[in-house]
Tab-separated table of C-alpha atoms and ligand atoms in Angstrom:
chain	number	residue	atom	x	y	z
A	128	UNK	CA	-15.393	49.189	84.087
A	129	UNK	CA	-14.811	46.674	81.109
A	130	UNK	CA	-17.118	44.024	80.137
A	131	UNK	CA	-17.485	42.201	76.843
A	132	UNK	CA	-20.905	42.111	75.165
A	133	UNK	CA	-21.144	38.863	75.749
A	134	UNK	CA	-19.980	38.702	79.639
A	135	UNK	CA	-22.885	41.463	79.795
A	136	UNK	CA	-25.493	39.468	77.763
A	137	UNK	CA	-25.201	35.927	79.712
A	138	UNK	CA	-25.184	38.142	83.357
A	139	UNK	CA	-28.141	40.215	81.933
A	140	UNK	CA	-29.877	37.092	80.696
A	141	UNK	CA	-28.880	35.041	84.705
A	142	UNK	CA	-30.324	38.372	85.937
A	143	UNK	CA	-33.730	37.567	83.664
A	144	UNK	CA	-33.440	41.241	82.220
A	145	UNK	CA	-35.134	41.385	79.116
A	146	UNK	CA	-33.122	42.801	75.745
A	147	UNK	CA	-35.739	45.959	76.163
A	148	UNK	CA	-34.194	46.352	79.502
A	149	UNK	CA	-30.938	46.046	78.919
A	150	UNK	CA	-30.866	48.120	75.520
A	151	UNK	CA	-32.745	51.082	77.358
A	152	UNK	CA	-30.003	50.559	80.173
A	153	UNK	CA	-27.079	50.565	77.585
A	154	UNK	CA	-28.646	54.061	76.392
A	155	UNK	CA	-28.618	55.312	79.751
A	156	UNK	CA	-26.306	54.425	81.253
A	157	UNK	CA	-23.285	52.280	79.364
A	158	UNK	CA	-22.647	48.613	80.562
A	159	UNK	CA	-22.027	50.075	83.913
A	160	UNK	CA	-25.812	50.568	84.046
A	161	UNK	CA	-26.711	47.177	83.218
A	162	UNK	CA	-24.255	46.145	85.242
A	163	UNK	CA	-26.168	48.109	88.478
A	164	UNK	CA	-29.482	46.227	87.171
A	165	UNK	CA	-28.371	42.553	87.359
A	166	UNK	CA	-26.928	43.257	90.686
A	167	UNK	CA	-30.802	45.168	91.868
A	168	UNK	CA	-32.210	42.463	90.035
A	169	UNK	CA	-31.204	39.834	91.791
A	170	UNK	CA	-31.487	41.343	95.057
A	171	UNK	CA	-35.198	42.866	95.907
A	172	UNK	CA	-34.266	44.632	99.007
A	173	UNK	CA	-31.142	46.375	96.555
A	174	UNK	CA	-34.050	47.106	93.849
A	175	UNK	CA	-36.042	49.044	96.901
A	176	UNK	CA	-33.457	51.417	96.893
A	177	UNK	CA	-33.840	53.137	93.674
A	178	UNK	CA	-31.746	55.159	91.744
A	179	UNK	CA	-31.320	55.750	88.083
A	180	UNK	CA	-30.458	52.339	86.633
A	181	UNK	CA	-33.606	50.655	88.500
A	182	UNK	CA	-35.945	53.589	87.362
A	183	UNK	CA	-34.321	52.244	83.563
A	184	UNK	CA	-35.728	48.561	84.048
A	185	UNK	CA	-38.906	49.812	85.892
A	186	UNK	CA	-41.324	47.512	83.506
A	187	UNK	CA	-44.615	49.044	85.712
A	188	UNK	CA	-46.171	52.350	84.767
A	189	UNK	CA	-47.328	53.331	88.448
A	190	UNK	CA	-45.443	55.279	91.469
A	191	UNK	CA	-44.254	52.293	92.958
A	192	UNK	CA	-43.984	54.494	96.156
A	193	UNK	CA	-46.292	53.345	98.191
A	194	UNK	CA	-45.384	48.385	97.637
A	195	UNK	CA	-42.812	46.628	98.052
A	196	UNK	CA	-39.874	46.510	95.378
A	197	UNK	CA	-39.158	43.349	93.733
A	198	UNK	CA	-36.979	43.377	90.624
A	199	UNK	CA	-40.438	43.124	88.344
A	200	UNK	CA	-43.074	43.222	90.652
A	201	UNK	CA	-45.306	45.532	92.951
A	202	UNK	CA	-45.839	43.869	96.769
A	203	UNK	CA	-48.950	45.368	98.573
A	204	UNK	CA	-48.154	46.828	101.980
A	205	UNK	CA	-51.297	44.630	103.804
A	206	UNK	CA	-51.263	46.851	107.037
A	207	UNK	CA	-51.990	49.998	104.075
A	208	UNK	CA	-55.580	48.280	102.907
A	209	UNK	CA	-58.928	48.847	104.782
A	210	UNK	CA	-61.954	48.178	102.369
A	211	UNK	CA	-62.647	44.866	101.001
A	212	UNK	CA	-61.779	47.239	97.642
A	213	UNK	CA	-58.163	47.332	96.994
A	214	UNK	CA	-57.024	50.738	95.986
A	215	UNK	CA	-55.757	50.644	92.045
A	216	UNK	CA	-52.912	52.138	92.895
A	217	UNK	CA	-51.698	50.054	95.656
A	218	UNK	CA	-52.977	46.939	94.167
A	219	UNK	CA	-49.633	44.678	93.479
A	220	UNK	CA	-49.032	44.402	89.954
A	221	UNK	CA	-47.148	41.362	88.921
A	222	UNK	CA	-44.827	41.538	84.871
A	223	UNK	CA	-43.311	39.114	83.158
A	224	UNK	CA	-42.040	42.282	81.645
A	225	UNK	CA	-42.561	45.490	81.392
A	226	UNK	CA	-46.240	47.120	80.906
A	227	UNK	CA	-46.951	47.408	77.363
A	228	UNK	CA	-48.583	51.231	76.253
A	229	UNK	CA	-52.148	50.639	74.433
A	230	UNK	CA	-54.220	52.403	71.752
A	231	UNK	CA	-57.287	51.567	72.327
A	232	UNK	CA	-58.350	53.107	69.163
A	233	UNK	CA	-56.382	50.506	67.189
A	234	UNK	CA	-56.907	47.283	69.835
A	235	UNK	CA	-58.123	44.394	67.941
A	236	UNK	CA	-58.985	41.202	70.010
A	237	UNK	CA	-58.988	38.258	67.597
A	238	UNK	CA	-60.395	34.693	68.788
A	239	UNK	CA	-59.605	31.916	66.466
A	240	UNK	CA	-59.162	28.300	66.491
A	241	UNK	CA	-60.423	25.003	65.479
A	242	UNK	CA	-62.706	24.614	68.653
A	243	UNK	CA	-64.446	27.801	67.164
A	244	UNK	CA	-66.863	28.158	63.792
A	245	UNK	CA	-65.683	31.420	62.868
A	246	UNK	CA	-62.961	33.804	63.613
A	247	UNK	CA	-63.890	37.117	65.246
A	248	UNK	CA	-62.659	40.655	65.513
A	249	UNK	CA	-63.015	43.130	67.868
A	250	UNK	CA	-62.403	46.377	68.482
A	251	UNK	CA	-62.312	48.427	71.736
A	252	UNK	CA	-65.615	49.439	71.347
A	253	UNK	CA	-67.425	46.383	70.524
A	254	UNK	CA	-66.266	44.694	73.438
A	255	UNK	CA	-67.760	47.525	75.850
A	256	UNK	CA	-71.297	46.502	73.801
A	257	UNK	CA	-71.036	43.000	74.934
A	258	UNK	CA	-73.563	42.192	77.811
A	259	UNK	CA	-71.800	43.802	81.226
A	260	UNK	CA	-70.789	41.937	84.371
A	261	UNK	CA	-68.641	42.718	87.005
A	262	UNK	CA	-67.542	40.646	90.087
A	263	UNK	CA	-65.811	41.559	93.348
A	264	UNK	CA	-63.184	38.824	93.339
A	265	UNK	CA	-59.593	38.353	94.988
A	266	UNK	CA	-56.545	37.982	92.505
A	267	UNK	CA	-53.535	36.110	93.771
A	268	UNK	CA	-50.309	34.766	92.655
A	269	UNK	CA	-49.293	31.647	93.090
A	270	UNK	CA	-46.440	32.239	94.162
A	271	UNK	CA	-47.848	35.124	96.827
A	272	UNK	CA	-46.188	34.020	100.268
A	273	UNK	CA	-43.210	32.374	98.606
A	274	UNK	CA	-40.839	33.961	100.833
A	275	UNK	CA	-41.660	31.259	104.088
A	276	UNK	CA	-40.512	28.734	102.513
A	277	UNK	CA	-37.717	29.476	103.216
A	278	UNK	CA	-38.732	31.583	106.300
A	279	UNK	CA	-40.761	29.485	108.215
A	280	UNK	CA	-40.194	26.061	106.358
A	281	UNK	CA	-36.265	26.651	105.653
A	282	UNK	CA	-36.236	25.223	102.433
A	283	UNK	CA	-36.166	29.102	100.009
A	284	UNK	CA	-37.647	28.167	96.927
A	285	UNK	CA	-37.003	30.024	93.612
A	286	UNK	CA	-38.750	33.375	92.491
A	287	UNK	CA	-39.792	36.624	94.026
A	288	UNK	CA	-39.517	36.847	97.448
A	289	UNK	CA	-43.501	37.521	98.360
A	290	UNK	CA	-44.534	37.986	101.390
A	291	UNK	CA	-48.432	38.275	102.323
A	292	UNK	CA	-48.856	41.258	99.828
A	293	UNK	CA	-49.170	39.605	96.118
A	294	UNK	CA	-52.661	39.228	96.591
A	295	UNK	CA	-55.476	42.057	96.135
A	296	UNK	CA	-59.655	42.355	96.206
A	297	UNK	CA	-61.692	44.335	93.132
A	298	UNK	CA	-64.623	44.952	91.441
A	299	UNK	CA	-64.008	43.626	88.038
A	300	UNK	CA	-66.154	44.825	85.403
A	301	UNK	CA	-66.374	43.568	81.768
A	302	UNK	CA	-67.760	40.784	79.266
A	303	UNK	CA	-67.672	37.902	80.140
A	304	UNK	CA	-65.397	35.551	78.325
A	305	UNK	CA	-68.406	33.118	77.143
A	306	UNK	CA	-70.218	36.016	75.490
A	307	UNK	CA	-66.787	36.769	72.681
A	308	UNK	CA	-66.979	32.978	72.452
A	309	UNK	CA	-70.316	32.633	71.532
A	310	UNK	CA	-69.704	34.948	69.072
A	311	UNK	CA	-66.756	32.983	67.462
A	312	UNK	CA	-69.579	29.799	67.582
A	313	UNK	CA	-68.122	27.667	70.368
A	314	UNK	CA	-67.384	23.827	69.059
A	315	UNK	CA	-68.958	20.760	70.743
A	316	UNK	CA	-65.425	19.443	70.971
A	317	UNK	CA	-63.305	22.262	72.180
A	318	UNK	CA	-61.640	21.444	74.929
A	319	UNK	CA	-59.192	24.525	75.925
A	320	UNK	CA	-58.855	27.991	75.723
A	321	UNK	CA	-55.886	29.658	75.322
A	322	UNK	CA	-54.952	33.136	76.463
A	323	UNK	CA	-52.489	35.640	75.056
A	324	UNK	CA	-51.583	39.222	76.001
A	325	UNK	CA	-49.593	41.280	73.611
A	326	UNK	CA	-46.638	41.574	75.900
A	327	UNK	CA	-43.473	40.819	75.084
A	328	UNK	CA	-43.200	37.015	74.830
A	329	UNK	CA	-47.199	36.734	74.719
A	330	UNK	CA	-47.580	36.040	78.379
A	331	UNK	CA	-50.157	33.714	77.417
A	332	UNK	CA	-52.210	30.551	79.626
A	333	UNK	CA	-54.729	27.909	78.708
A	334	UNK	CA	-57.867	27.215	80.403
A	335	UNK	CA	-60.269	24.250	80.402
A	336	UNK	CA	-63.546	25.355	78.429
A	337	UNK	CA	-65.433	24.214	81.076
A	338	UNK	CA	-63.957	27.114	83.083
A	339	UNK	CA	-63.920	29.588	80.488
A	340	UNK	CA	-67.913	29.318	80.033
A	341	UNK	CA	-68.439	29.847	83.636
A	342	UNK	CA	-70.162	33.631	83.706
A	343	UNK	CA	-67.596	34.593	86.598
A	344	UNK	CA	-64.453	34.355	83.938
A	345	UNK	CA	-64.736	37.743	82.868
A	346	UNK	CA	-63.015	39.929	80.510
A	347	UNK	CA	-62.500	43.362	82.166
A	348	UNK	CA	-61.869	46.775	81.108
A	349	UNK	CA	-62.637	48.246	84.794
A	350	UNK	CA	-61.356	48.097	87.808
A	351	UNK	CA	-63.000	49.580	91.016
A	352	UNK	CA	-65.268	51.602	88.354
A	353	UNK	CA	-62.043	53.313	86.531
A	354	UNK	CA	-60.982	51.967	82.977
A	355	UNK	CA	-58.537	49.590	83.383
A	356	UNK	CA	-54.737	50.747	84.792
A	357	UNK	CA	-52.140	49.779	82.181
A	358	UNK	CA	-50.230	47.765	84.860
A	359	UNK	CA	-52.957	45.575	85.216
A	360	UNK	CA	-53.828	44.885	81.598
A	361	UNK	CA	-54.985	48.390	79.392
A	362	UNK	CA	-57.183	48.039	77.553
A	363	UNK	CA	-58.469	44.279	77.922
A	364	UNK	CA	-57.649	41.443	80.672
A	365	UNK	CA	-59.091	38.335	82.084
A	366	UNK	CA	-59.980	37.766	85.133
A	367	UNK	CA	-60.399	33.842	86.491
A	368	UNK	CA	-61.980	33.979	89.680
A	369	UNK	CA	-60.561	31.377	92.273
A	370	UNK	CA	-57.635	30.777	89.536
A	371	UNK	CA	-54.077	31.553	90.216
A	372	UNK	CA	-53.723	34.586	88.341
A	373	UNK	CA	-51.283	33.598	85.589
A	374	UNK	CA	-54.948	32.822	84.601
A	375	UNK	CA	-56.042	36.335	84.344
A	376	UNK	CA	-53.698	37.508	81.061
A	377	UNK	CA	-53.270	40.728	80.420
A	378	UNK	CA	-53.224	43.216	77.132
A	379	UNK	CA	-55.351	40.313	75.989
A	380	UNK	CA	-54.926	39.854	72.593
A	381	UNK	CA	-55.745	36.283	71.031
A	382	UNK	CA	-57.717	34.204	72.283
A	383	UNK	CA	-57.295	30.882	70.406
A	384	UNK	CA	-59.936	27.611	71.209
A	385	UNK	CA	-58.305	24.027	70.475
A	386	UNK	CA	-60.352	20.933	69.770
A	387	UNK	CA	-57.032	19.441	71.850
A	388	UNK	CA	-55.418	19.702	75.075
A	389	UNK	CA	-53.035	22.931	74.959
A	390	UNK	CA	-49.314	22.656	76.169
A	391	UNK	CA	-47.244	25.943	76.752
A	392	UNK	CA	-44.650	26.733	78.941
A	393	UNK	CA	-46.932	28.638	81.493
A	394	UNK	CA	-48.246	24.453	82.085
A	395	UNK	CA	-45.600	22.734	81.301
A	396	UNK	CA	-42.246	23.928	82.939
A	397	UNK	CA	-43.335	26.917	84.860
A	398	UNK	CA	-46.992	26.934	87.249
A	399	UNK	CA	-46.339	23.200	87.975
A	400	UNK	CA	-45.789	22.001	90.785
A	401	UNK	CA	-42.392	20.135	90.438
A	402	UNK	CA	-40.414	18.265	93.186
A	403	UNK	CA	-40.343	15.183	95.133
A	404	UNK	CA	-43.844	14.779	95.892
A	405	UNK	CA	-44.677	15.278	91.748
A	406	UNK	CA	-42.756	12.828	90.305
A	407	UNK	CA	-42.726	14.656	86.275
A	408	UNK	CA	-43.221	11.430	84.342
A	409	UNK	CA	-46.620	11.215	86.065
A	410	UNK	CA	-47.625	14.556	84.440
A	411	UNK	CA	-45.774	14.402	80.799
A	412	UNK	CA	-45.886	16.719	78.708
A	413	UNK	CA	-45.508	19.052	81.550
A	414	UNK	CA	-42.961	18.929	84.327
A	415	UNK	CA	-44.547	18.499	87.345
A	416	UNK	CA	-48.095	18.409	88.650
A	417	UNK	CA	-51.410	21.086	87.579
A	418	UNK	CA	-52.016	23.790	89.380
A	419	UNK	CA	-55.679	25.738	88.885
A	420	UNK	CA	-57.159	26.779	92.295
A	421	UNK	CA	-55.311	29.166	94.439
A	422	UNK	CA	-55.415	27.614	98.152
A	423	UNK	CA	-57.161	29.311	101.479
A	424	UNK	CA	-55.280	32.041	103.464
A	425	UNK	CA	-55.400	34.714	105.969
A	426	UNK	CA	-52.861	36.695	106.664
A	427	UNK	CA	-52.550	39.949	109.405
A	428	UNK	CA	-52.658	42.908	107.676
A	429	UNK	CA	-49.087	44.371	108.878
A	430	UNK	CA	-45.637	44.594	108.110
A	431	UNK	CA	-43.034	40.980	108.733
A	432	UNK	CA	-42.401	41.551	111.007
A	433	UNK	CA	-44.597	43.886	113.276
A	434	UNK	CA	-44.450	46.087	116.249
A	435	UNK	CA	-47.152	47.083	117.692
A	436	UNK	CA	-47.788	49.416	120.809
A	437	UNK	CA	-48.622	47.211	124.556
A	438	UNK	CA	-52.410	47.434	125.209
A	439	UNK	CA	-55.557	46.959	123.863
A	440	UNK	CA	-55.023	46.300	120.086
A	441	UNK	CA	-57.253	45.905	117.466
A	442	UNK	CA	-55.619	43.681	114.260
A	443	UNK	CA	-57.274	42.987	110.715
A	444	UNK	CA	-56.156	40.798	108.452
A	445	UNK	CA	-57.517	39.434	105.413
A	446	UNK	CA	-58.459	35.650	104.281
A	447	UNK	CA	-60.005	33.934	101.558
A	448	UNK	CA	-60.543	30.829	99.956
A	449	UNK	CA	-60.739	30.027	95.873
A	450	UNK	CA	-63.909	27.420	96.449
A	451	UNK	CA	-66.168	29.323	98.908
A	452	UNK	CA	-67.035	32.119	101.136
A	453	UNK	CA	-64.469	32.410	104.326
A	454	UNK	CA	-66.908	30.981	107.048
A	455	UNK	CA	-64.095	31.952	110.089
A	456	UNK	CA	-61.291	32.943	111.016
A	457	UNK	CA	-58.952	31.802	114.128
A	458	UNK	CA	-56.127	33.066	116.266
A	459	UNK	CA	-53.532	31.332	118.424
A	460	UNK	CA	-50.410	33.232	120.050
A	461	UNK	CA	-49.165	29.075	121.325
A	462	UNK	CA	-48.432	28.460	117.698
A	463	UNK	CA	-51.779	26.739	117.305
A	464	UNK	CA	-51.967	25.099	120.490
A	465	UNK	CA	-55.306	27.048	121.179
A	466	UNK	CA	-57.407	28.983	119.066
A	467	UNK	CA	-59.994	31.450	119.564
A	468	UNK	CA	-62.524	32.942	116.624
A	469	UNK	CA	-61.884	36.436	115.221
A	470	UNK	CA	-64.616	38.834	114.189
A	471	UNK	CA	-65.880	38.764	110.169
A	472	UNK	CA	-65.936	42.004	108.796
A	473	UNK	CA	-69.838	41.852	106.172
A	474	UNK	CA	-69.802	41.441	103.453
A	475	UNK	CA	-69.063	38.157	103.084
A	476	UNK	CA	-68.738	36.960	99.147
A	477	UNK	CA	-68.537	34.330	96.847
A	478	UNK	CA	-65.571	35.527	95.652
A	479	UNK	CA	-63.924	38.316	97.621
A	480	UNK	CA	-61.460	38.169	100.508
A	481	UNK	CA	-63.315	39.087	104.235
A	482	UNK	CA	-61.686	41.363	106.053
A	483	UNK	CA	-61.266	40.401	110.230
A	484	UNK	CA	-60.073	41.864	113.597
A	485	UNK	CA	-59.040	39.978	116.431
A	486	UNK	CA	-59.009	42.223	119.428
A	487	UNK	CA	-55.891	41.634	121.884
A	488	UNK	CA	-54.522	43.010	125.052
A	489	UNK	CA	-51.036	42.897	123.650
A	490	UNK	CA	-48.307	42.674	127.196
A	491	UNK	CA	-45.029	43.887	126.332
A	492	UNK	CA	-42.760	41.102	124.404
A	493	UNK	CA	-42.073	39.182	121.496
A	494	UNK	CA	-44.668	37.481	120.559
A	495	UNK	CA	-46.031	34.951	117.095
A	496	UNK	CA	-49.519	35.614	116.122
A	497	UNK	CA	-50.681	32.429	114.273
A	498	UNK	CA	-54.230	32.943	111.917
A	499	UNK	CA	-56.068	30.591	110.178
A	500	UNK	CA	-59.612	30.409	107.933
A	501	UNK	CA	-62.226	28.207	107.610
A	502	UNK	CA	-64.242	28.180	104.434
A	503	UNK	CA	-67.908	27.494	103.945
A	504	UNK	CA	-67.059	24.025	102.800
A	505	UNK	CA	-64.525	23.049	106.412
A	506	UNK	CA	-61.018	23.533	103.809
A	507	UNK	CA	-59.527	24.978	105.967
A	508	UNK	CA	-55.298	25.720	106.056
A	509	UNK	CA	-52.758	22.547	106.460
A	510	UNK	CA	-50.553	22.743	109.207
A	511	UNK	CA	-47.621	21.842	106.358
A	512	UNK	CA	-46.885	22.253	103.314
A	513	UNK	CA	-45.074	20.316	101.107
A	514	UNK	CA	-41.990	21.845	99.142
A	515	UNK	CA	-42.204	22.659	95.320
A	516	UNK	CA	-39.568	24.127	93.075
A	517	UNK	CA	-40.988	27.234	91.754
A	518	UNK	CA	-42.469	27.807	95.472
A	519	UNK	CA	-46.345	27.905	94.451
A	520	UNK	CA	-49.129	28.002	97.408
A	521	UNK	CA	-47.807	28.071	100.291
A	522	UNK	CA	-51.167	28.269	103.107
A	523	UNK	CA	-49.955	26.691	106.352
A	524	UNK	CA	-50.959	29.431	109.323
A	525	UNK	CA	-47.727	31.993	109.218
A	526	UNK	CA	-46.081	31.888	112.255
A	527	UNK	CA	-46.123	36.867	112.207
A	528	UNK	CA	-43.800	38.378	114.441
A	529	UNK	CA	-44.323	40.531	116.364
A	530	UNK	CA	-42.893	42.686	119.022
A	531	UNK	CA	-44.524	44.627	121.608
A	532	UNK	CA	-43.946	47.542	123.381
B	48	LIG	N1	-49.303	39.612	79.656
B	48	LIG	C1	-49.553	39.017	80.445
B	48	LIG	N2	-50.857	38.741	81.614
B	48	LIG	C2	-50.379	38.338	82.695
B	48	LIG	C3	-49.086	38.364	83.313
B	48	LIG	C4	-48.113	38.742	82.771
B	48	LIG	O1	-46.935	39.281	83.336
B	48	LIG	N3	-48.495	38.947	81.346
B	48	LIG	N4	-49.010	38.599	85.051
B	48	LIG	C5	-50.085	37.237	85.251
B	48	LIG	C6	-49.676	36.740	86.603
B	48	LIG	S1	-48.274	35.953	86.752
B	48	LIG	C7	-50.297	37.220	87.945
B	48	LIG	S2	-50.297	36.636	89.314
B	48	LIG	C8	-51.209	38.598	87.686
B	48	LIG	C9	-51.181	39.420	88.109
B	48	LIG	O2	-52.373	40.758	87.788
B	48	LIG	P1	-51.934	42.288	87.971
B	48	LIG	O3	-50.682	42.688	87.573
B	48	LIG	O4	-53.150	43.218	87.706
B	48	LIG	O5	-51.913	42.292	89.829
B	48	LIG	O6	-51.254	38.521	86.082
B	48	LIG	C10	-50.976	37.478	84.984
B	48	LIG	N5	-51.981	37.867	83.648
B	49	LIG	MO1	-48.632	35.283	89.008
């Protein structure tokens, strides 16, 4: 196969391959491997077929067998998750670039910027000695459910075509972000706190000082009682309960506190709502409406589409809301004409997802099972979600196709 270096480079860019990925592919299989990876990167289904080139661009470290594979992400199969806590080896991975391997012995966390009294540098051991706090919280990608913009509404949105598995729930242990800000002496004038990763391109996203000071906004070194795995941000990551996953910066290397609002890629062109309902000039310098909180959702723990045997079935699922505990889950067999209650399982915690079960005497045939969640503040899933170009925050109740018999 003969392809000029320039043509190869532009193909790779289109397919969102990083320079490092391209170099590693060239080393392992020459131009043919890069071309193969470009094809795969465009099509998640093809990437799932594996093969040497797919292995070479693999941006994660963990075994991807239990997952639905996307070019740079791993989606959890919810049907395999039974407990309140998603096991670490089944927790979804959302990486913009490959997982970096960081040595805890030389690792440093730096706190800087004009919003603090004095810059601080902490070693891993220093962070472990700070006041510790554990929070059980779900973490969800803003693009979770993106495929349903196309599949349900008929207008596909660009980006990883997540089904329902870009979400998980874990017990996160670390120290409140506020304890680190205290060490640096937060100024009263501080406005924004930007968190920067140690991955290629320093993935980063700012949050307000108010959210940064929330007791449950934590810098995490343990996940479900184990040291944070490399793919989930070892040695240290943020977890910002209720807010879109991109705020929960992994491989955290720097915290920059600023006396002014901070504008970066991830709050101007990415992780903003763009489309007819969000006139860009209203949000300048951002190109769309801001996103902070996730949206209330519920999903069946079944493949999409699903198959069940006829008869008495118990179907499980997960429901979650960013702002309050889940109060009720309802299900419908007639597209939302009539609803009946699902059973909620204990415990129901503020930041965690809630597990539910529906009991269904399923007759043979093709069915659509729809579920919806209601939280303690009365929030529920809307019947329609306005289209946005990057496909964030889809949360209309899903018409889950289920073939029985
Ligand atoms: N440094 C860094 N942090 C990151 C990302 C990243 O690519 N780099 N991805 C973000 C996004 S978009 C999400 S949804 C979550 C996913 O966390 P997980 O991979 O542990 O599930 O991490 C966030 N933190
Ligand atoms: Mo995300």
